[in-house]
Coordinates of C-alpha atoms in Angstrom, one line a residue:
Chain A
M1 CA -31.7 13.1 8.3
R2 CA -28.0 12.4 8.4
T3 CA -25.8 14.5 10.5
T4 CA -23.6 17.2 8.9
S5 CA -20.7 16.2 11.1
L6 CA -18.6 13.2 10.4
L7 CA -17.2 10.8 13.1
V8 CA -14.1 9.0 12.0
L9 CA -13.1 6.0 14.2
V10 CA -9.5 5.1 13.5
G11 CA -7.6 1.9 14.3
S12 CA -7.4 -1.8 13.7
P13 CA -9.4 -4.2 15.8
L14 CA -6.7 -6.7 15.1
R15 CA -4.2 -4.7 17.1
R16 CA -5.8 -4.9 20.6
D17 CA -6.3 -1.4 22.0
D18 CA -5.7 0.2 18.6
G19 CA -9.3 -0.9 17.9
V20 CA -10.8 1.0 20.9
A21 CA -12.2 3.7 18.7
G22 CA -14.3 1.2 16.8
A23 CA -15.7 0.0 20.1
L24 CA -17.5 3.3 20.4
R25 CA -19.6 2.9 17.3
A26 CA -22.5 1.0 18.8
E27 CA -22.8 3.4 21.8
I28 CA -22.7 6.5 19.5
L29 CA -25.3 5.1 17.2
A30 CA -27.5 4.2 20.1
R31 CA -27.5 7.9 21.1
N32 CA -27.9 9.1 17.5
P33 CA -28.8 6.6 14.9
Q34 CA -28.4 9.3 12.2
Q35 CA -24.7 10.0 13.0
E36 CA -22.5 9.5 10.0
I37 CA -19.6 7.3 10.9
A38 CA -16.5 6.2 9.0
L39 CA -14.3 3.4 10.1
L40 CA -10.6 3.7 9.2
E41 CA -8.8 0.6 10.1
T42 CA -5.5 1.1 8.4
D43 CA -4.4 3.5 5.6
A44 CA -4.8 6.9 7.2
S45 CA -4.4 8.6 3.8
H46 CA -8.1 8.0 3.2
L47 CA -8.6 10.9 5.6
F48 CA -7.8 13.2 2.6
E49 CA -11.0 12.1 0.9
L50 CA -13.1 11.6 4.0
L51 CA -12.4 15.1 5.4
E52 CA -12.4 17.1 2.1
G53 CA -15.2 19.6 2.0
R54 CA -16.4 18.9 5.5
D55 CA -17.2 21.6 8.0
S56 CA -17.0 19.5 11.1
V57 CA -15.3 16.3 12.0
V58 CA -14.5 14.3 15.1
L59 CA -11.7 11.7 14.9
V60 CA -11.2 9.1 17.6
D61 CA -7.9 7.2 17.9
A62 CA -6.0 5.2 20.4
C63 CA -2.7 6.7 21.7
T64 CA 0.1 6.4 24.2
G65 CA 1.6 9.3 26.1
L66 CA -1.7 10.9 27.1
G67 CA -1.4 10.4 30.8
I68 CA -5.1 10.3 31.3
P69 CA -7.7 8.0 29.8
V70 CA -9.4 10.4 27.4
R71 CA -8.6 13.8 26.0
A72 CA -10.0 15.9 23.2
F73 CA -7.7 18.1 21.0
D74 CA -8.8 20.9 18.8
V75 CA -6.8 20.0 15.8
A76 CA -8.4 22.7 13.6
S77 CA -6.6 25.3 15.7
R78 CA -3.2 23.7 16.4
P79 CA -1.2 20.5 15.7
L80 CA -1.3 17.6 18.0
P81 CA 1.3 17.6 20.8
A82 CA 4.6 16.1 19.6
D83 CA 4.8 13.6 22.5
L84 CA 1.4 12.1 21.8
R85 CA 1.7 8.9 19.8
L86 CA -1.4 7.7 18.0
G87 CA -1.9 4.0 17.3
G88 CA -1.0 2.4 14.0
S89 CA 2.1 1.4 12.2
H90 CA 1.9 3.5 9.1
Q91 CA 4.3 6.4 8.7
L92 CA 1.8 8.5 6.9
G93 CA -0.4 8.4 9.9
V94 CA -3.3 10.5 11.2
E95 CA -1.0 13.3 12.5
A96 CA 0.8 13.6 9.1
C97 CA -2.4 13.6 7.1
L98 CA -3.9 16.3 9.4
E99 CA -0.8 18.5 9.1
L100 CA -0.7 18.0 5.3
M101 CA -4.4 19.1 5.1
R102 CA -3.5 22.1 7.3
S103 CA -0.6 23.0 4.9
L104 CA -3.0 22.9 2.0
G105 CA -5.7 24.9 3.9
K106 CA -8.1 21.9 3.6
L107 CA -8.7 21.1 7.3
P108 CA -12.4 21.3 8.3
K109 CA -13.3 24.5 10.1
R110 CA -14.1 22.4 13.2
A111 CA -11.9 19.3 13.8
W112 CA -11.3 17.5 17.0
L113 CA -9.3 14.4 17.8
V114 CA -10.4 12.4 20.8
A115 CA -7.4 10.4 22.0
I116 CA -7.9 7.3 24.2
E117 CA -4.9 6.0 26.1
G118 CA -4.1 2.4 25.2
R119 CA -1.9 -0.1 26.9
D120 CA -1.6 -3.1 24.6
F121 CA -1.0 -2.7 20.9
G122 CA -0.1 -6.3 20.3
Y123 CA -1.6 -8.7 17.8
G124 CA -5.2 -10.0 18.1
E125 CA -8.6 -8.8 19.0
G126 CA -9.8 -7.6 22.4
L127 CA -9.1 -4.5 24.5
S128 CA -7.1 -4.1 27.7
E129 CA -9.0 -3.4 30.9
A130 CA -7.8 0.2 30.8
A131 CA -9.0 0.9 27.3
R132 CA -12.3 -0.8 28.0
A133 CA -12.8 1.3 31.1
A134 CA -12.2 4.5 29.1
I135 CA -15.0 3.9 26.6
P136 CA -17.9 5.5 28.6
E137 CA -15.9 8.7 29.1
A138 CA -14.9 8.7 25.5
V139 CA -18.5 8.3 24.4
R140 CA -19.5 11.2 26.6
V141 CA -16.7 13.5 25.2
V142 CA -17.4 12.5 21.5
S143 CA -21.1 12.9 21.9
G144 CA -20.6 16.4 23.3
L145 CA -18.3 17.4 20.5
L146 CA -20.7 16.0 17.9
A147 CA -23.6 18.0 19.5
T148 CA -21.4 21.1 19.4
A149 CA -20.6 20.6 15.8
E150 CA -24.3 20.1 14.9
A151 CA -25.2 23.3 16.8
L152 CA -22.6 25.3 15.0
S153 CA -23.5 24.0 11.6
Chain B
M1 CA 38.7 13.5 1.9
R2 CA 36.7 11.5 4.4
D3 CA 38.5 8.6 6.0
T4 CA 36.3 5.7 5.1
S5 CA 38.7 2.9 6.2
S6 CA 36.5 1.9 9.0
R7 CA 33.6 4.0 10.4
S8 CA 30.3 3.7 11.9
F9 CA 27.2 5.8 12.1
K10 CA 23.5 5.4 12.9
V11 CA 20.4 7.2 11.8
G12 CA 16.9 7.2 13.2
A13 CA 13.6 6.0 11.8
L14 CA 13.0 5.4 8.2
A15 CA 10.0 7.5 7.2
R16 CA 7.4 7.4 4.4
V17 CA 7.1 3.7 4.1
E18 CA 3.9 1.8 4.8
G19 CA 4.4 0.2 8.2
E20 CA 7.4 0.0 10.3
G21 CA 10.6 -2.0 10.4
G22 CA 14.4 -1.7 10.8
L23 CA 17.4 -1.5 8.6
T24 CA 21.1 -1.7 9.7
V25 CA 24.0 -1.0 7.4
R26 CA 27.6 -1.5 8.5
T27 CA 30.7 -0.5 6.5
R28 CA 34.4 -1.1 6.9
G29 CA 37.1 0.2 4.6
G30 CA 34.5 1.8 2.3
K31 CA 32.8 -1.5 1.8
V32 CA 29.5 -2.6 3.2
T33 CA 30.0 -5.5 5.5
D34 CA 26.4 -6.0 6.6
V35 CA 22.9 -5.0 5.6
R36 CA 20.0 -6.3 7.6
L37 CA 16.3 -5.6 7.4
T38 CA 15.2 -6.4 11.0
I39 CA 11.5 -7.0 10.9
F40 CA 8.5 -8.9 12.3
E41 CA 5.9 -10.4 10.1
P42 CA 2.2 -10.5 10.9
P43 CA 0.9 -12.0 7.6
R44 CA 2.1 -15.4 8.8
F45 CA -0.4 -15.1 11.6
F46 CA -3.0 -14.6 8.9
E47 CA -2.0 -17.9 7.3
G48 CA -2.4 -19.5 10.7
F49 CA -5.8 -18.2 11.5
L50 CA -7.2 -18.9 8.1
V51 CA -6.9 -22.6 8.8
G52 CA -10.3 -23.9 9.7
R53 CA -12.2 -21.0 8.2
R54 CA -14.6 -21.4 5.2
Y55 CA -13.1 -20.9 1.7
Y56 CA -15.2 -17.9 1.0
E57 CA -13.8 -16.0 4.1
A58 CA -10.3 -15.9 2.8
P59 CA -10.6 -12.9 0.4
D60 CA -12.1 -10.6 3.0
M61 CA -9.8 -11.8 5.8
T62 CA -6.6 -11.5 3.8
A63 CA -7.6 -8.1 2.6
R64 CA -7.2 -6.9 6.2
I65 CA -3.4 -7.5 5.8
C66 CA -3.1 -4.1 4.0
G67 CA -5.1 -0.9 3.8
I68 CA -3.3 0.2 0.7
C69 CA -3.7 -2.8 -1.5
P70 CA -6.8 -4.7 -0.3
I71 CA -7.8 -5.5 -3.9
A72 CA -4.6 -7.5 -4.4
Y73 CA -5.5 -9.8 -1.5
L74 CA -9.2 -10.0 -2.4
L75 CA -8.4 -11.0 -6.0
G76 CA -5.4 -13.2 -5.2
A77 CA -7.4 -15.2 -2.6
S78 CA -10.5 -15.4 -4.8
Q79 CA -8.4 -16.6 -7.8
A80 CA -6.9 -19.3 -5.7
M81 CA -10.3 -20.5 -4.4
E82 CA -11.7 -20.4 -7.9
F83 CA -8.7 -22.5 -9.1
A84 CA -9.4 -25.1 -6.3
L85 CA -13.1 -25.2 -7.1
G86 CA -12.8 -25.2 -10.8
I87 CA -14.7 -22.0 -11.4
E88 CA -14.4 -20.3 -14.8
L89 CA -15.1 -16.6 -14.6
T90 CA -17.2 -14.9 -17.3
H91 CA -15.5 -12.3 -19.6
D92 CA -17.5 -9.5 -18.0
I93 CA -16.5 -10.4 -14.4
R94 CA -12.9 -10.6 -15.5
R95 CA -13.1 -7.1 -17.0
L96 CA -14.8 -5.7 -13.9
R97 CA -12.0 -7.1 -11.8
R98 CA -9.4 -5.5 -14.0
L99 CA -11.3 -2.2 -13.8
I100 CA -11.3 -2.2 -9.9
Y101 CA -7.6 -3.1 -9.9
C102 CA -7.0 0.0 -12.1
G103 CA -8.4 2.0 -9.1
E104 CA -6.1 0.4 -6.6
W105 CA -3.0 0.9 -8.8
I106 CA -4.0 4.6 -9.2
E107 CA -4.6 5.1 -5.5
S108 CA -1.4 3.3 -4.4
H109 CA 0.9 4.8 -7.1
A110 CA -0.4 8.4 -6.6
L111 CA 0.1 8.1 -2.8
H112 CA 3.6 6.8 -3.2
T113 CA 4.9 9.0 -6.0
H114 CA 3.5 12.3 -4.7
L115 CA 3.4 11.9 -0.9
L116 CA 6.1 9.4 0.0
H117 CA 8.8 9.4 -2.8
A118 CA 8.7 12.9 -4.5
P119 CA 9.9 14.7 -1.3
D120 CA 13.1 12.7 -1.6
F121 CA 13.9 14.0 -5.0
M122 CA 12.8 17.5 -4.3
G123 CA 14.8 17.8 -1.1
Y124 CA 12.0 18.0 1.4
E125 CA 11.8 16.1 4.7
D126 CA 8.2 15.1 3.9
A127 CA 5.1 15.9 1.9
I128 CA 4.0 18.4 4.6
Q129 CA 7.1 20.5 4.0
M130 CA 6.8 20.1 0.3
A131 CA 3.2 21.2 0.3
K132 CA 4.2 24.5 1.8
D133 CA 6.3 25.3 -1.3
H134 CA 4.6 23.3 -3.9
P135 CA 0.9 22.9 -3.0
E136 CA -0.1 22.4 -6.6
I137 CA 2.0 19.2 -6.8
V138 CA 0.5 17.7 -3.7
E139 CA -3.1 18.8 -4.6
R140 CA -2.8 17.2 -8.0
G141 CA -1.5 14.0 -6.5
L142 CA -4.3 13.9 -3.9
R143 CA -6.9 14.5 -6.7
I144 CA -5.5 11.7 -8.8
K145 CA -5.5 9.4 -5.7
K146 CA -9.1 10.4 -4.9
I147 CA -10.2 9.4 -8.4
G148 CA -8.6 6.0 -8.0
N149 CA -10.4 5.6 -4.6
E150 CA -13.7 6.6 -6.3
L151 CA -13.3 3.9 -8.9
M152 CA -12.8 1.4 -6.0
R153 CA -15.8 2.8 -4.1
V154 CA -18.2 2.5 -7.0
I155 CA -17.2 -1.1 -7.9
G156 CA -16.2 -2.3 -4.4
G157 CA -18.9 -0.7 -2.3
R158 CA -16.5 1.4 -0.4
E159 CA -13.0 2.7 -0.9
V160 CA -11.5 1.5 2.4
H161 CA -11.6 -2.3 2.4
P162 CA -14.1 -2.9 -0.4
I163 CA -16.9 -5.3 0.4
N164 CA -18.4 -6.2 -2.9
L165 CA -15.8 -8.7 -4.1
R166 CA -16.2 -12.4 -3.5
V167 CA -15.1 -15.8 -4.8
G168 CA -16.6 -16.1 -8.2
G169 CA -17.0 -12.4 -8.9
F170 CA -19.0 -9.7 -7.2
Y171 CA -21.9 -9.6 -4.9
S172 CA -23.6 -7.1 -7.1
A173 CA -22.8 -5.3 -10.3
P174 CA -22.1 -1.6 -10.0
K175 CA -24.8 0.7 -11.5
L176 CA -23.9 1.7 -15.0
A177 CA -24.8 5.4 -14.3
D178 CA -22.3 5.4 -11.4
L179 CA -19.5 4.0 -13.6
L180 CA -20.2 6.4 -16.4
G181 CA -20.3 9.3 -14.0
L182 CA -16.6 8.6 -13.4
I183 CA -15.6 9.3 -16.9
P184 CA -15.1 13.1 -16.8
D185 CA -12.7 12.7 -13.8
L186 CA -10.9 9.8 -15.4
E187 CA -10.4 11.9 -18.6
W188 CA -9.0 14.8 -16.5
A189 CA -6.8 12.5 -14.6
L190 CA -5.4 10.8 -17.7
K191 CA -4.1 14.2 -18.9
A192 CA -3.0 15.2 -15.5
S193 CA -1.1 12.0 -14.9
E194 CA 0.8 12.6 -18.2
D195 CA 1.8 16.0 -16.9
V196 CA 3.0 14.2 -13.7
V197 CA 5.3 12.0 -15.8
R198 CA 6.8 15.1 -17.6
D199 CA 7.3 16.9 -14.3
F200 CA 8.8 13.9 -12.5
A201 CA 11.2 13.4 -15.5
K202 CA 12.9 16.6 -14.5
L203 CA 13.7 15.3 -11.0
P204 CA 17.4 14.6 -10.2
I205 CA 17.8 10.8 -10.4
P206 CA 20.9 9.2 -8.6
E207 CA 23.2 7.2 -10.9
F208 CA 22.8 3.6 -9.9
E209 CA 22.0 0.4 -11.8
R210 CA 21.9 -3.2 -11.0
P211 CA 21.6 -6.3 -13.2
Y212 CA 18.3 -7.4 -11.6
L213 CA 16.6 -10.7 -12.2
F214 CA 13.1 -9.3 -12.9
V215 CA 10.0 -11.4 -12.1
A216 CA 6.5 -10.4 -13.1
M217 CA 3.3 -11.7 -14.6
R218 CA 3.1 -12.0 -18.4
H219 CA -0.2 -12.1 -20.2
P220 CA -0.7 -12.9 -23.9
S221 CA -2.1 -9.5 -24.8
E222 CA -2.4 -7.3 -21.8
Y223 CA -0.1 -5.3 -19.5
P224 CA -0.4 -7.7 -16.5
M225 CA -2.8 -7.0 -13.6
C226 CA -4.9 -10.0 -12.7
E227 CA -4.0 -12.8 -15.1
G228 CA -1.1 -14.4 -16.7
E229 CA 1.9 -16.7 -16.1
V230 CA 4.9 -15.9 -13.9
A231 CA 7.8 -14.7 -16.2
A232 CA 11.4 -13.9 -15.4
S233 CA 14.0 -11.9 -17.2
D234 CA 16.2 -15.0 -17.5
G235 CA 13.6 -16.6 -19.7
L236 CA 11.8 -18.8 -17.2
V237 CA 8.0 -18.7 -17.6
V238 CA 5.9 -20.9 -15.4
P239 CA 2.2 -21.3 -14.7
V240 CA 1.0 -19.9 -11.3
S241 CA 0.6 -23.4 -10.0
E242 CA 4.4 -24.0 -10.3
Y243 CA 5.5 -20.8 -8.6
E244 CA 6.7 -22.5 -5.5
D245 CA 8.9 -24.9 -7.5
H246 CA 10.9 -21.9 -8.7
Y247 CA 10.6 -19.3 -5.9
I248 CA 11.3 -20.4 -2.4
E249 CA 11.1 -18.7 1.0
Q250 CA 13.9 -19.0 3.5
Q251 CA 14.2 -18.0 7.1
V252 CA 17.0 -15.5 8.0
V253 CA 18.5 -15.0 11.4
H254 CA 17.9 -11.3 11.6
S255 CA 14.2 -11.2 10.6
T256 CA 11.0 -13.0 11.3
A257 CA 10.0 -12.2 7.7
L258 CA 10.8 -14.9 5.2
H259 CA 13.1 -14.0 2.3
S260 CA 12.2 -15.2 -1.2
R261 CA 14.9 -16.4 -3.6
R262 CA 15.4 -18.7 -6.5
P263 CA 16.4 -22.2 -5.5
D264 CA 20.0 -21.4 -6.7
G265 CA 20.1 -18.5 -4.2
R266 CA 19.5 -15.6 -6.6
T267 CA 17.5 -12.7 -5.4
Y268 CA 14.9 -11.2 -7.6
H269 CA 13.0 -8.0 -8.2
V270 CA 9.2 -7.7 -8.4
G271 CA 7.2 -4.6 -8.9
P272 CA 6.9 -1.8 -11.5
L273 CA 10.4 -2.2 -12.9
A274 CA 9.9 -5.9 -13.4
R275 CA 6.5 -5.4 -15.0
W276 CA 8.0 -2.8 -17.2
A277 CA 11.0 -4.8 -18.3
L278 CA 8.9 -8.0 -19.0
N279 CA 5.8 -6.3 -20.5
Y280 CA 7.0 -3.1 -22.2
D281 CA 5.5 -4.4 -25.5
R282 CA 2.1 -4.7 -23.7
L283 CA 2.0 -1.0 -22.7
S284 CA -0.3 1.1 -24.8
P285 CA 1.2 3.1 -27.7
R286 CA 0.4 6.3 -25.7
C287 CA 2.4 5.1 -22.7
R288 CA 5.3 3.9 -24.8
A289 CA 5.4 7.3 -26.6
L290 CA 5.3 9.0 -23.3
A291 CA 8.2 6.8 -22.0
E292 CA 10.2 7.6 -25.1
E293 CA 9.5 11.3 -24.7
V294 CA 10.9 11.3 -21.1
G295 CA 13.8 8.9 -21.9
L296 CA 12.6 5.8 -20.1
P297 CA 14.1 2.8 -21.9
P298 CA 12.2 -0.6 -22.3
V299 CA 14.3 -2.0 -19.5
V300 CA 15.0 0.2 -16.5
R301 CA 17.7 -1.0 -14.2
N302 CA 18.0 2.1 -12.0
P303 CA 15.6 1.6 -9.1
F304 CA 15.5 5.4 -8.5
Q305 CA 13.7 5.7 -11.8
S306 CA 10.8 3.6 -10.3
I307 CA 9.1 6.9 -9.5
L308 CA 8.8 7.6 -13.2
V309 CA 7.8 4.0 -14.1
R310 CA 5.0 4.2 -11.5
A311 CA 3.9 7.5 -13.0
V312 CA 3.7 6.0 -16.4
E313 CA 1.8 3.0 -15.0
T314 CA -0.6 5.5 -13.5
V315 CA -1.3 6.9 -16.9
Y316 CA -1.8 3.3 -18.2
A317 CA -4.3 2.6 -15.4
F318 CA -6.3 5.6 -16.3
E319 CA -6.2 4.8 -20.0
E320 CA -7.1 1.2 -19.3
A321 CA -10.0 2.2 -17.0
L322 CA -11.4 4.4 -19.7
R323 CA -11.1 1.6 -22.3
L324 CA -12.7 -0.9 -20.0
L325 CA -15.6 1.5 -19.3
S326 CA -16.1 2.1 -23.0
E327 CA -16.6 -1.6 -23.5
Y328 CA -18.4 -2.2 -20.2
R329 CA -21.2 -4.8 -20.0
S330 CA -22.7 -5.4 -16.6
P331 CA -21.9 -9.0 -15.5
E332 CA -25.1 -10.9 -15.2
P333 CA -25.1 -12.8 -13.0
P334 CA -22.4 -10.9 -11.1
F335 CA -20.8 -14.1 -9.8
V336 CA -20.3 -17.7 -10.7
E337 CA -21.7 -20.0 -8.1
A338 CA -19.2 -22.5 -6.5
Q339 CA -19.7 -26.2 -6.2
V340 CA -17.7 -27.0 -3.1
R341 CA -15.1 -29.8 -3.4
A342 CA -11.7 -30.6 -2.0
G343 CA -8.7 -29.2 -3.8
R344 CA -5.6 -27.0 -3.9
G345 CA -5.7 -23.6 -5.6
F346 CA -3.2 -20.9 -6.6
G347 CA -3.6 -17.3 -7.4
I348 CA -1.2 -14.5 -8.3
T349 CA -2.0 -10.9 -9.2
E350 CA 0.2 -7.9 -9.8
A351 CA -0.2 -5.8 -6.7
P352 CA 1.1 -2.2 -7.2
R353 CA 4.3 -3.3 -5.5
G354 CA 4.6 -6.6 -7.4
I355 CA 3.4 -10.1 -7.6
C356 CA 1.4 -11.4 -4.6
Y357 CA 1.0 -15.1 -4.4
H358 CA -1.7 -17.2 -2.6
R359 CA -2.1 -20.9 -2.2
Y360 CA -4.8 -22.7 -0.3
D361 CA -5.8 -26.3 0.4
I362 CA -9.5 -26.9 1.2
D363 CA -11.4 -30.0 2.2
A364 CA -14.6 -31.4 0.8
D365 CA -16.7 -29.1 3.0
G366 CA -14.8 -26.0 1.9
L367 CA -12.8 -25.6 5.1
I368 CA -9.3 -24.2 4.7
L369 CA -6.6 -26.8 5.6
A370 CA -3.5 -24.8 4.7
A371 CA -2.7 -21.3 3.4
K372 CA 0.4 -19.6 2.0
I373 CA 0.7 -16.0 1.1
V374 CA 3.8 -14.4 -0.4
P375 CA 3.5 -10.6 -0.6
P376 CA 5.6 -8.5 -2.9
T377 CA 7.6 -6.8 -0.2
S378 CA 8.8 -10.2 1.2
Q379 CA 10.1 -11.0 -2.3
N380 CA 11.9 -7.7 -2.6
Q381 CA 13.5 -7.7 0.9
P382 CA 16.8 -9.5 -0.1
T383 CA 17.0 -7.3 -3.3
I384 CA 16.6 -4.2 -1.2
E385 CA 19.5 -5.4 1.0
Q386 CA 21.6 -6.1 -2.1
D387 CA 20.9 -2.7 -3.5
L388 CA 22.2 -1.1 -0.3
R389 CA 25.3 -3.3 -0.4
E390 CA 26.2 -1.9 -3.8
F391 CA 24.8 1.6 -3.4
V392 CA 26.6 2.6 -0.2
P393 CA 30.1 2.1 -1.5
K394 CA 29.4 4.2 -4.5
Y395 CA 28.3 7.1 -2.3
I396 CA 30.4 6.5 0.7
D397 CA 32.1 9.9 0.4
L398 CA 28.8 11.7 0.7
P399 CA 28.2 13.7 3.9
E400 CA 26.7 11.5 6.6
E401 CA 23.2 13.0 6.5
Q402 CA 23.0 12.9 2.8
L403 CA 24.1 9.3 2.6
Q404 CA 21.5 8.3 5.2
W405 CA 18.9 10.2 3.3
Q406 CA 19.8 8.4 0.1
C407 CA 19.8 5.0 1.8
E408 CA 16.3 5.7 2.9
Q409 CA 15.4 6.8 -0.5
A410 CA 16.8 3.6 -1.9
V411 CA 14.5 1.6 0.3
R412 CA 11.6 3.8 -0.7
N413 CA 12.3 2.9 -4.3
Y414 CA 10.4 -0.3 -3.6
D415 CA 7.4 1.4 -2.0
P416 CA 7.8 -1.3 0.7
C417 CA 4.5 -2.2 2.2
I418 CA 5.9 -3.3 5.5
S419 CA 2.4 -3.7 6.8
C420 CA 2.0 -6.6 4.3
S421 CA 5.2 -8.4 5.1
V422 CA 6.7 -6.9 8.2
H423 CA 5.7 -4.7 11.1
F424 CA 8.5 -2.5 12.3
L425 CA 11.0 -0.6 10.3
R426 CA 13.7 1.6 11.7
L427 CA 16.8 2.5 9.7
R428 CA 20.2 2.2 11.4
V429 CA 23.5 2.6 9.5
D430 CA 26.7 1.7 11.4
R431 CA 30.1 2.7 9.9
E432 CA 32.7 1.0 12.0
D433 CA 35.5 3.3 13.1
D434 CA 38.9 2.0 14.1

């Protein structure tokens, strides 16, 4: 049976560490093959459709300005910190989409964003050593949030 | 009165465009002395790493250039390969391609008009602020956008980077029940999108016109999406295979993005206004009547009215989707098999932002030898710069903040997909003071 929570992995694998979220997919599925996962490589506006009507969602995205390798933010309760910069070049980014959904009262009841500190957002595939090293901790944090979401559903 | 003899000012980032880039405007004596889009361009890398790949990989690889308009790349690259391989598509495959393109037009136009461009005209910093006062406008736009996405999902397998399109057609035909299940939403959206046109017609539109050279596809009977020749408002009509004879790319010092021009140096304008001007007679009677009702003429030279033209094109896309569904026959087989051979192929489609050109050379084993992609925003870049050169002097007496705002709005008229053609856009306006 599919999970009730949705995991959204944000970022382009063609922009180095921006693709770190996608690198979690195999590990998450190894822990729970039934986990529903959406990959969002570019246009963040698809979040409107992906999150609509959901009770629980965990988003994962690369960022700069975090200061530590991995951190989870409760975006259902409050906006992301202003000094956190998520990966991606689109101006209607993840932060804007989440805030627009908040304005419309359409954010899921439980929504977390797990930010992973990136170093290299240049062109091409492959992660920096720092981003790669953060993956086990990110998987642990994401798995914990997904388990919490399932328990509360 | 403001002393405009020689001034300078700067503004920060240009928001609400897809991707990032930079723009600098300098004025002296009330005249614009310099306008520069300062940008970097990743699609050229795509052209590089396509070389040596198999011909059938090009559609999916080039679709990664943009998350907003993947269908444009999937279809343009597929068309070019089909040209090279001598593939003739069946009528039913061609109809299904047009149907999925309706979905992309709807999704892209709804996103731009409601979330990126409407806040300019309504005096809001962004859609988030606008949603606080006018949630009904944003919610209607999001619902329209979602229906476009749903059309792409049902035909393309998924709404983000569809996976069901291939050289020769589709991997599998969509289930008829799934397509027919879309009809109630499409019928709602057709009416809702007409209301959008009427609502947007009340927005304050800045006075500004330019004598553009419009370039768009032209089809014998249809408003252009996937098929046709390349037409221009000066009367030039050429087959897709001769595009590069008449539209050339040039390097400019201030940008890694190539600028497209006519060989005689003229800039040109692609996108909704160009499609409109060259194909008004191909619009449906319902859309023409709606245009007349809101005062949109057959040729629109004010780029700020592009929000209205996009809104009418959205109506057209819903109307066309319903028409195509009413005549739908499942393509059997869903694709035409390719017989690999060496050749050169060309493809152009009307992406939401304008014509998107592809050309590929392949060898006898189907390996790509050379690739060229000209996205719409690359073609519009010099025209955007020219707009600013003429727009700023007309509004030079505006308060600083308002002028900067309107400069950004003027750029957003083109719904520039910087991700397609560039990768970093920041707006900077310098007015040189003595």
